[in-house]
């Protein structure tokens, strides 16, 4: 499932509430399947609500332990809502933090996670964030990716570009000492080929550095005299290499 970007606490809480409803419905189906079998195997005829209620609580606890402890926070409901549990850096939550979250959730019976407008206490305690493909990815997680040619698949994340926060620029060319994304000679790129400018709100501009084989975006050649907005699809050509910005 695509990671996407981080959700704010209110949207995350509402989607988690919807996911929980789906999970409880699934467990209700499991209960309806298991209860008659258990009654028959144990020879129980009239136990009132004790058996179904007790069995349902046991199913909920087992389900939570499996999802939180072994499936990295995934459940059927969260999968349907396209939710991914991550830490604040967008990485998988460590087993220690997942265990902390699971223990606090079980101890509170999940009641502190029932507010549809705020993050749960156990999410806050474990410093958990929720990501969704419906949310835009943070600018730092955008990537430059070479789409074809000898350098196909070569990429770099914006957050790994040195001095990007201060210069707002990503340099592309053949010279590895100058370029943030260094391309091979076979791509027919110049040593210092072009520069991509990254604005704070995500607007992208490109300028050629006087290369021999040119820089192209949106079907037109980019000159060295001014910054040109990058094509809406985030693609451009440097020499023979086609490059895309993956948001």
XYZ file of N, CA and C in Angstrom:
741
model
N 0.852 -1.189 0.000
C 0.000 0.000 0.000
C 0.890 1.242 0.000
N 0.562 2.204 -0.855
C 1.340 3.432 -0.965
C 1.319 4.193 0.347
N 2.490 4.718 0.753
C 2.596 5.385 2.042
C 1.850 6.705 2.076
N 2.052 7.549 1.083
C 1.408 8.858 1.086
C 2.048 9.796 2.089
N 1.240 10.669 2.679
C 1.756 11.660 3.609
C 1.077 11.571 4.959
N 1.544 12.367 5.930
C 0.988 12.316 7.283
C -0.376 13.001 7.373
N -1.263 12.421 8.162
C -2.572 13.010 8.413
C -2.520 13.875 9.675
N -3.314 14.945 9.711
C -3.422 15.692 10.961
C -4.222 14.851 11.952
N -4.143 15.209 13.229
C -4.719 14.369 14.284
C -6.221 14.171 14.119
N -6.952 15.197 13.682
C -8.406 15.067 13.550
C -8.774 14.088 12.443
N -8.171 14.245 11.261
C -8.490 13.339 10.155
C -8.044 11.916 10.461
N -6.876 11.787 11.107
C -6.404 10.459 11.482
C -7.370 9.795 12.456
N -7.840 10.559 13.454
C -8.763 10.007 14.449
C -10.067 9.552 13.803
N -10.562 10.311 12.849
C -11.824 9.948 12.202
C -11.670 8.709 11.324
N -10.585 8.628 10.601
C -10.358 7.438 9.783
C -10.103 6.207 10.649
N -9.413 6.399 11.769
C -9.182 5.284 12.688
C -10.491 4.814 13.307
N -11.399 5.746 13.585
C -12.705 5.364 14.128
C -13.484 4.535 13.109
N -13.430 4.953 11.844
C -14.101 4.183 10.795
C -13.464 2.804 10.637
N -12.125 2.761 10.733
C -11.419 1.479 10.637
C -11.797 0.564 11.795
N -11.945 1.141 13.002
C -12.309 0.345 14.173
C -13.701 -0.264 14.012
N -14.623 0.509 13.434
C -15.974 -0.015 13.201
C -15.921 -1.225 12.267
N -15.120 -1.129 11.214
C -14.976 -2.255 10.284
C -14.353 -3.464 10.982
N -13.356 -3.206 11.841
C -12.724 -4.308 12.574
C -13.717 -4.985 13.517
N -14.526 -4.187 14.217
C -15.514 -4.755 15.142
C -16.573 -5.558 14.377
N -16.932 -5.098 13.190
C -17.887 -5.852 12.368
C -17.290 -7.185 11.931
N -16.009 -7.165 11.565
C -15.335 -8.405 11.188
C -15.288 -9.385 12.364
N -14.955 -8.868 13.547
C -14.905 -9.732 14.724
C -16.301 -10.240 15.097
N -17.328 -9.452 14.826
C -18.690 -9.910 15.050
C -19.034 -11.092 14.153
N -18.561 -11.039 12.923
C -18.769 -12.164 12.002
C -18.030 -13.410 12.494
N -16.796 -13.214 12.982
C -16.036 -14.338 13.524
C -16.757 -14.937 14.733
N -17.284 -14.045 15.590
C -18.015 -14.516 16.767
C -19.238 -15.343 16.371
N -19.996 -14.845 15.401
C -21.188 -15.562 14.953
C -20.847 -16.928 14.380
N -19.638 -17.070 13.858
C -19.207 -18.350 13.304
C -18.726 -19.301 14.391
N -18.020 -18.763 15.395
C -17.410 -19.609 16.421
C -18.375 -20.012 17.536
N -19.290 -19.102 17.900
C -20.121 -19.377 19.080
C -20.926 -20.674 18.981
N -21.625 -20.942 17.871
C -22.379 -22.205 17.799
C -21.483 -23.440 17.913
N -20.276 -23.348 17.339
C -19.346 -24.475 17.404
C -18.916 -24.717 18.846
N -18.592 -23.642 19.573
C -18.177 -23.780 20.971
C -19.318 -24.312 21.842
N -20.517 -23.811 21.604
C -21.646 -24.306 22.385
C -21.816 -25.820 22.198
N -21.674 -26.249 20.955
C -21.843 -27.677 20.671
C -20.706 -28.492 21.274
N -19.473 -28.011 21.137
C -18.321 -28.754 21.642
C -18.325 -28.822 23.171
N -18.771 -27.731 23.836
C -18.762 -27.681 25.301
C -20.076 -28.157 25.906
N -21.030 -28.431 25.067
C -22.315 -28.905 25.559
C -23.112 -27.854 26.295
N -22.939 -26.608 25.899
C -23.642 -25.502 26.562
C -24.924 -25.176 25.803
N -26.011 -25.039 26.531
C -27.286 -24.765 25.895
C -27.803 -23.358 26.193
N -27.735 -22.956 27.442
C -28.299 -21.652 27.814
C -27.352 -20.922 28.751
N -26.494 -20.114 28.203
C -25.546 -19.336 29.010
C -25.855 -17.839 28.952
N -26.982 -17.483 28.327
C -27.330 -16.074 28.200
C -26.310 -15.329 27.356
N -25.943 -14.130 27.821
C -24.975 -13.303 27.089
C -23.536 -13.530 27.547
N -23.360 -14.351 28.578
C -22.023 -14.526 29.139
C -21.039 -15.050 28.110
N -21.435 -16.100 27.394
C -20.515 -16.696 26.419
C -20.205 -15.756 25.254
N -21.218 -15.199 24.566
C -20.889 -14.325 23.430
C -20.104 -13.071 23.825
N -20.468 -12.470 24.972
C -19.750 -11.264 25.405
C -18.311 -11.593 25.784
N -18.136 -12.636 26.569
C -16.784 -13.035 26.972
C -15.928 -13.421 25.787
N -16.536 -14.210 24.869
C -15.783 -14.637 23.683
C -15.417 -13.444 22.806
N -16.328 -12.474 22.684
C -16.052 -11.296 21.859
C -14.893 -10.485 22.438
N -14.868 -10.311 23.762
C -13.775 -9.570 24.391
C -12.436 -10.277 24.176
N -12.448 -11.593 24.271
C -11.216 -12.362 24.029
C -10.762 -12.190 22.588
N -11.700 -12.221 21.646
C -11.359 -12.035 20.230
C -10.756 -10.659 19.988
N -11.351 -9.640 20.632
C -10.840 -8.271 20.468
C -9.410 -8.178 20.975
N -9.121 -8.711 22.141
C -7.778 -8.646 22.713
C -6.770 -9.396 21.843
N -7.138 -10.582 21.362
C -6.233 -11.358 20.496
C -5.977 -10.599 19.193
N -7.042 -10.033 18.646
C -6.934 -9.279 17.386
C -6.011 -8.081 17.563
N -6.174 -7.350 18.661
C -5.299 -6.206 18.931
C -3.843 -6.645 19.059
N -3.603 -7.717 19.787
C -2.231 -8.192 19.979
C -1.585 -8.560 18.648
N -2.339 -9.234 17.792
C -1.792 -9.635 16.489
C -1.513 -8.414 15.620
N -2.486 -7.512 15.535
C -2.346 -6.342 14.651
C -1.278 -5.373 15.144
N -1.290 -5.086 16.441
C -0.358 -4.100 16.980
C 1.038 -4.681 17.175
N 1.097 -5.940 17.590
C 2.399 -6.518 17.909
C 3.127 -7.161 16.756
N 2.383 -7.764 15.810
C 3.035 -8.552 14.761
C 2.816 -8.022 13.345
N 1.782 -7.194 13.156
C 1.470 -6.720 11.805
C 1.752 -5.230 11.619
N 2.606 -4.676 12.486
C 3.031 -3.272 12.365
C 1.860 -2.298 12.326
N 0.803 -2.630 13.086
C -0.337 -1.722 13.161
C -1.374 -1.918 12.085
N -1.176 -2.861 11.184
C -2.157 -3.100 10.131
C -3.311 -3.945 10.660
N -4.492 -3.646 10.187
C -5.677 -4.445 10.469
C -6.552 -4.375 9.223
N -7.614 -5.187 9.189
C -8.498 -5.159 8.020
C -9.119 -3.777 7.841
N -9.565 -3.187 8.948
C -10.175 -1.868 8.868
C -9.203 -0.793 8.425
N -7.989 -0.821 8.971
C -6.984 0.184 8.593
C -6.529 -0.007 7.154
N -6.483 -1.249 6.709
C -6.133 -1.501 5.305
C -7.212 -0.936 4.387
N -8.479 -1.135 4.777
C -9.581 -0.600 3.981
C -9.553 0.924 3.953
N -9.168 1.553 5.061
C -9.072 3.006 5.147
C -7.738 3.528 4.620
N -6.851 2.613 4.231
C -5.536 2.943 3.654
C -4.675 3.734 4.637
N -4.627 3.235 5.868
C -3.855 3.883 6.926
C -2.567 3.124 7.201
N -1.471 3.845 7.352
C -0.175 3.273 7.674
C 0.361 3.882 8.958
N 0.757 3.021 9.906
C 1.353 3.500 11.151
C 2.838 3.771 10.922
N 3.262 4.979 11.280
C 4.657 5.359 11.104
C 5.102 6.230 12.283
N 6.427 6.401 12.410
C 6.909 7.359 13.395
C 6.919 8.743 12.745
N 7.419 9.736 13.455
C 7.351 11.107 12.958
C 8.259 11.352 11.758
N 9.201 10.432 11.499
C 10.066 10.566 10.330
C 9.548 9.787 9.135
N 8.384 9.155 9.286
C 7.812 8.384 8.198
C 8.350 6.967 8.106
N 9.097 6.537 9.127
C 9.663 5.187 9.141
C 8.750 4.246 9.923
N 8.969 2.924 9.725
C 8.207 1.949 10.482
C 8.429 2.153 11.980
N 7.379 2.008 12.751
C 7.471 2.175 14.200
C 8.262 1.002 14.776
N 9.191 1.292 15.670
C 10.029 0.248 16.260
C 9.187 -0.720 17.086
N 9.642 -1.983 17.219
C 8.903 -2.964 18.040
C 8.673 -2.473 19.471
N 9.636 -1.752 20.035
C 9.480 -1.238 21.397
C 8.309 -0.266 21.489
N 8.222 0.656 20.547
C 7.127 1.630 20.567
C 5.793 0.957 20.265
N 5.799 -0.020 19.365
C 4.559 -0.746 19.082
C 4.083 -1.484 20.322
N 5.028 -2.064 21.064
C 4.662 -2.784 22.294
C 4.091 -1.833 23.331
N 4.745 -0.647 23.465
C 4.244 0.366 24.399
C 2.824 0.779 24.041
N 2.607 1.008 22.765
C 1.283 1.409 22.306
C 0.252 0.312 22.571
N 0.606 -0.922 22.245
C -0.331 -2.036 22.422
C -0.706 -2.218 23.892
N 0.285 -2.118 24.780
C 0.025 -2.304 26.221
C -0.907 -1.210 26.736
N -0.627 0.053 26.363
C -1.465 1.162 26.823
C -2.869 1.073 26.233
N -2.969 0.585 25.011
C -4.285 0.446 24.396
C -5.105 -0.624 25.107
N -4.472 -1.762 25.405
C -5.174 -2.852 26.082
C -5.563 -2.452 27.501
N -4.660 -1.748 28.196
C -4.951 -1.341 29.573
C -6.136 -0.374 29.640
N -6.290 0.446 28.587
C -7.413 1.401 28.563
C -8.616 0.846 27.818
N -8.505 -0.433 27.351
C -9.564 -1.075 26.555
C -9.898 -0.269 25.304
N -8.931 0.523 24.850
C -9.126 1.318 23.640
C -10.019 2.523 23.822
N -10.451 2.803 25.046
C -11.410 3.884 25.279
C -10.810 5.261 25.010
N -9.494 5.415 25.233
C -8.871 6.722 25.003
C -8.655 6.998 23.516
N -9.019 6.032 22.684
C -8.893 6.236 21.242
C -10.236 6.441 20.568
N -11.276 6.694 21.348
C -12.624 6.817 20.799
C -13.010 8.249 20.467
N -12.131 9.204 20.746
C -12.404 10.605 20.394
C -12.145 10.796 18.901
N -13.177 11.120 18.089
C -12.971 11.245 16.635
C -12.326 12.562 16.218
N -11.923 13.375 17.178
C -11.357 14.689 16.851
C -9.921 14.884 17.340
N -9.354 13.879 17.990
C -8.000 14.036 18.536
C -7.288 12.697 18.584
N -5.962 12.766 18.589
C -5.158 11.546 18.657
C -5.341 10.873 20.013
N -5.241 9.549 20.023
C -5.391 8.794 21.267
C -4.175 9.002 22.164
N -4.357 8.725 23.453
C -3.241 8.847 24.387
C -2.135 7.843 24.075
N -2.531 6.643 23.641
C -1.498 5.647 23.363
C -0.724 5.957 22.087
N -1.344 6.660 21.135
C -0.591 7.125 19.963
C 0.408 8.201 20.362
N -0.039 9.115 21.240
C 0.850 10.184 21.704
C 2.012 9.610 22.510
N 1.714 8.619 23.354
C 2.758 8.031 24.193
C 3.821 7.335 23.360
N 3.403 6.687 22.281
C 4.352 5.963 21.425
C 4.889 6.828 20.293
N 4.461 8.117 20.229
C 4.882 9.056 19.186
C 4.607 8.481 17.801
N 3.373 8.012 17.642
C 2.945 7.401 16.391
C 2.233 8.430 15.518
N 2.504 8.402 14.228
C 1.782 9.205 13.246
C 1.077 8.257 12.282
N 0.032 8.767 11.633
C -0.697 7.957 10.663
C -0.575 8.580 9.289
N -0.172 7.764 8.326
C 0.025 8.212 6.948
C -1.057 7.620 6.055
N -1.394 8.355 5.001
C -2.406 7.897 4.064
C -2.060 8.366 2.655
N -2.344 7.533 1.618
C -2.146 7.985 0.237
C -3.023 9.179 -0.116
N -4.066 9.423 0.692
C -4.947 10.559 0.440
C -4.328 11.877 0.897
N -3.250 11.807 1.681
C -2.577 13.010 2.172
C -1.308 13.249 1.356
N -0.985 14.500 1.056
C 0.234 14.780 0.286
C 1.484 14.422 1.068
N 2.479 13.921 0.355
C 3.732 13.578 1.004
C 4.492 14.849 1.365
N 5.203 14.862 2.474
C 6.025 16.021 2.817
C 7.060 16.281 1.729
N 7.380 17.530 1.543
C 8.307 17.928 0.485
C 9.623 17.159 0.559
N 10.101 16.904 1.759
C 11.381 16.214 1.908
C 11.377 14.795 1.384
N 10.199 14.184 1.259
C 10.100 12.817 0.776
C 9.900 12.740 -0.736
N 9.796 13.880 -1.418
C 9.732 13.868 -2.879
C 11.056 13.329 -3.413
N 11.004 12.779 -4.629
C 12.192 12.169 -5.215
C 12.409 12.642 -6.647
N 13.674 12.696 -7.032
C 14.047 12.808 -8.436
C 14.428 11.412 -8.909
N 13.801 10.933 -9.985
C 14.042 9.575 -10.466
C 14.326 9.607 -11.962
N 15.391 8.926 -12.380
C 15.706 8.780 -13.799
C 14.831 7.668 -14.362
N 14.110 7.962 -15.452
C 13.104 7.034 -15.960
C 13.624 6.044 -16.988
N 14.709 6.368 -17.681
C 15.180 5.464 -18.731
C 16.674 5.639 -18.965
N 17.210 4.890 -19.919
C 18.623 4.998 -20.257
C 19.524 4.254 -19.295
N 20.837 4.418 -19.448
C 21.813 3.708 -18.602
C 21.650 3.984 -17.106
N 21.144 5.158 -16.766
C 20.986 5.516 -15.350
C 19.576 5.269 -14.824
N 18.810 4.487 -15.559
C 17.423 4.229 -15.157
C 17.345 3.712 -13.718
N 16.439 4.310 -12.936
C 16.256 3.906 -11.544
C 17.072 4.701 -10.550
N 18.076 5.442 -11.028
C 18.859 6.268 -10.110
C 17.949 7.360 -9.552
N 18.044 7.602 -8.259
C 17.127 8.556 -7.642
C 17.774 9.221 -6.435
N 17.137 10.284 -5.975
C 17.561 10.943 -4.750
C 16.349 11.607 -4.113
N 16.199 11.445 -2.789
C 15.134 12.121 -2.065
C 15.541 13.563 -1.798
N 14.568 14.460 -1.843
C 14.858 15.871 -1.631
C 15.537 16.102 -0.290
N 15.094 15.377 0.744
C 15.644 15.605 2.083
C 17.106 15.199 2.196
N 17.607 14.423 1.225
C 18.995 13.977 1.256
C 19.917 14.856 0.421
N 19.363 15.927 -0.134
C 20.164 16.869 -0.912
C 20.828 17.849 0.046
N 22.136 17.893 -0.009
C 22.888 18.779 0.876
C 22.522 20.242 0.607
N 22.310 21.003 1.677
C 22.050 22.446 1.611
C 20.743 22.822 0.906
N 19.817 21.860 0.723
C 18.568 22.199 0.053
C 17.770 23.240 0.844
N 17.796 23.139 2.165
C 17.043 24.077 2.985
C 17.540 25.505 2.844
N 18.812 25.671 2.566
C 19.371 27.017 2.459
C 19.412 27.523 1.015
N 19.710 26.640 0.066
C 19.845 27.072 -1.334
C 18.560 26.885 -2.136
N 17.699 25.949 -1.700
C 16.455 25.614 -2.411
C 16.744 25.097 -3.828
N 17.924 24.511 -4.021
C 18.299 24.058 -5.358
C 18.828 22.628 -5.342
N 18.527 21.912 -6.447
C 19.062 20.574 -6.663
C 19.823 20.603 -7.981
N 21.098 20.281 -7.946
C 21.954 20.380 -9.121
C 22.032 19.021 -9.819
N 21.940 19.051 -11.146
C 21.934 17.827 -11.949
C 22.994 17.950 -13.044
N 23.829 16.943 -13.166
C 24.875 16.961 -14.192
C 25.776 15.743 -14.119
N 26.856 15.779 -14.858
C 27.779 14.641 -14.919
C 28.869 14.728 -13.855
N 29.180 15.932 -13.387
C 30.253 16.127 -12.416
C 29.780 15.697 -11.024
N 30.314 14.606 -10.485
C 29.858 14.118 -9.179
C 30.218 15.055 -8.032
N 31.223 15.904 -8.227
C 31.617 16.840 -7.172
C 30.699 18.063 -7.113
N 29.944 18.273 -8.173
C 29.035 19.422 -8.233
C 27.576 18.988 -8.119
N 27.252 17.847 -8.691
C 25.860 17.430 -8.848
C 25.305 16.741 -7.606
N 24.051 17.040 -7.311
C 23.316 16.286 -6.296
C 22.796 14.987 -6.900
N 22.376 15.045 -8.163
C 22.011 13.852 -8.925
C 22.997 13.746 -10.077
N 23.997 12.873 -9.907
C 25.062 12.733 -10.898
C 24.687 11.685 -11.931
N 24.790 12.055 -13.220
C 24.450 11.162 -14.319
C 25.709 10.729 -15.050
N 25.608 9.648 -15.790
C 26.768 9.115 -16.498
C 26.991 9.854 -17.813
N 28.191 9.692 -18.366
C 28.542 10.348 -19.629
C 27.650 9.868 -20.767
N 27.223 8.600 -20.710
C 26.415 8.034 -21.789
C 25.049 8.700 -21.912
N 24.631 9.447 -20.907
C 23.361 10.173 -20.986
C 23.516 11.495 -21.744
N 24.752 11.785 -22.176
C 25.055 13.004 -22.930
C 24.697 14.266 -22.151
N 25.069 14.240 -20.889
C 24.850 15.408 -20.038
C 26.154 16.163 -19.863
N 26.053 17.437 -19.555
C 27.226 18.248 -19.273
C 27.606 18.090 -17.803
N 28.818 18.523 -17.475
C 29.275 18.407 -16.095
C 28.355 19.132 -15.132
N 28.008 20.366 -15.479
C 27.051 21.156 -14.708
C 25.899 21.475 -15.655
N 24.912 20.575 -15.664
C 23.892 20.616 -16.728
C 22.735 21.563 -16.423
N 22.048 21.358 -15.294
C 20.897 22.199 -14.984
C 20.665 22.212 -13.481
N 19.783 23.107 -13.056
C 19.451 23.238 -11.634
C 17.939 23.270 -11.481
N 17.435 22.510 -10.519
C 16.018 22.515 -10.182
C 15.844 23.353 -8.918
N 14.962 24.339 -8.973
C 14.715 25.182 -7.802
C 13.424 24.732 -7.116
N 13.498 24.565 -5.801
C 12.365 24.048 -5.030
C 11.871 25.142 -4.089
N 10.664 25.637 -4.351
C 10.087 26.646 -3.475
C 9.506 25.984 -2.226
N 9.319 26.752 -1.162
C 8.858 26.210 0.112
C 7.496 25.533 0.002
N 6.616 26.047 -0.833
C 5.282 25.476 -0.967
C 5.207 24.387 -2.023
N 6.371 24.008 -2.580
C 6.405 22.890 -3.517
C 6.434 23.274 -4.984
N 6.393 24.566 -5.305
C 6.511 24.972 -6.705
C 7.929 24.674 -7.201
N 8.034 24.190 -8.438
C 9.322 23.769 -8.990
C 9.650 24.563 -10.248
N 10.907 25.006 -10.331
C 11.398 25.730 -11.497
C 12.724 25.111 -11.922
N 13.030 25.250 -13.213
C 14.266 24.656 -13.721
C 14.987 25.652 -14.618
N 16.310 25.558 -14.622
C 17.124 26.435 -15.472
C 18.326 25.664 -15.984
N 18.602 25.790 -17.250
C 19.777 25.162 -17.846
C 21.018 25.957 -17.464
N 22.158 25.268 -17.398
C 23.411 25.935 -17.035
C 24.339 26.124 -18.226
N 23.746 26.189 -19.437
C 24.544 26.350 -20.642
C 25.052 25.028 -21.171
N 24.270 23.963 -21.018
C 24.686 22.622 -21.436
C 24.742 22.503 -22.955
N 25.441 21.472 -23.423
C 25.584 21.244 -24.868
C 24.330 20.618 -25.469
N 23.726 19.687 -24.762
C 22.595 18.938 -25.321
C 21.241 19.344 -24.764
N 21.197 20.364 -23.948
C 19.939 20.980 -23.572
C 19.140 20.325 -22.460
N 18.211 21.132 -21.936
C 17.253 20.711 -20.924
C 15.865 21.039 -21.451
N 14.935 20.076 -21.313
C 13.609 20.247 -21.893
C 12.534 19.916 -20.859
N 11.448 20.699 -20.869
C 10.294 20.382 -20.028
C 9.034 20.905 -20.698
N 7.964 20.122 -20.649
C 6.713 20.537 -21.269
C 6.823 20.777 -22.756
N 7.751 20.080 -23.430
C 7.886 20.203 -24.879
C 8.691 21.390 -25.348
N 9.322 22.122 -24.444
C 10.136 23.255 -24.881
C 11.493 23.229 -24.200
N 12.455 23.834 -24.889
C 13.809 23.872 -24.368
C 13.948 24.978 -23.332
N 14.692 24.663 -22.278
C 14.919 25.605 -21.189
C 16.273 26.281 -21.402
N 16.297 27.589 -21.321
C 17.540 28.320 -21.509
C 18.206 28.664 -20.184
N 19.416 29.235 -20.246
C 20.141 29.592 -19.025
C 19.801 30.986 -18.501
N 18.976 31.705 -19.257
C 18.753 33.105 -18.898
C 17.699 33.310 -17.813
N 16.779 32.338 -17.613
C 15.746 32.536 -16.582
C 15.200 31.193 -16.099
N 14.545 31.247 -14.953
C 13.901 30.066 -14.403
C 12.581 29.813 -15.125
N 12.330 28.541 -15.441
C 11.111 28.146 -16.152
C 10.323 27.182 -15.265
N 9.002 27.376 -15.106
C 8.216 26.434 -14.305
C 8.303 25.019 -14.868
N 8.483 24.051 -14.006
C 8.528 22.659 -14.439
C 7.151 22.244 -14.932
N 7.107 21.352 -15.921
C 5.844 20.870 -16.469
C 4.968 20.290 -15.356
N 3.643 20.334 -15.559
C 2.701 19.898 -14.528
C 2.896 18.439 -14.137
N 3.376 17.605 -15.078
C 3.582 16.191 -14.757
C 4.898 15.936 -14.022
N 5.671 17.011 -13.787
C 6.912 16.872 -13.034
C 8.047 16.229 -13.813
N 7.940 16.179 -15.135
C 8.961 15.507 -15.937
C 9.788 16.519 -16.751
N 11.036 16.150 -16.974
C 11.914 16.953 -17.820
C 13.004 16.059 -18.389
N 13.682 16.571 -19.428
C 14.746 15.790 -20.070
C 16.058 16.530 -19.963
N 17.075 15.788 -19.581
C 18.433 16.322 -19.438
C 19.330 15.521 -20.378
N 19.764 16.137 -21.500
C 20.492 15.354 -22.498
C 19.576 14.252 -23.022
N 19.976 13.003 -22.839
C 19.137 11.868 -23.258
C 18.310 11.281 -22.109
N 18.514 11.756 -20.899
C 17.859 11.157 -19.725
C 16.543 11.853 -19.424
N 15.477 11.056 -19.282
C 14.200 11.596 -18.834
C 14.114 11.432 -17.324
N 13.779 12.505 -16.650
C 13.758 12.530 -15.179
C 12.364 12.993 -14.729
N 11.904 12.439 -13.615
C 10.595 12.819 -13.075
C 10.723 13.156 -11.596
N 9.898 14.101 -11.170
C 9.746 14.386 -9.747
C 8.558 13.565 -9.250
N 8.832 12.654 -8.329
C 7.763 11.834 -7.743
C 7.343 12.458 -6.427
N 6.129 12.915 -6.352
C 5.620 13.584 -5.148
C 5.021 12.565 -4.189
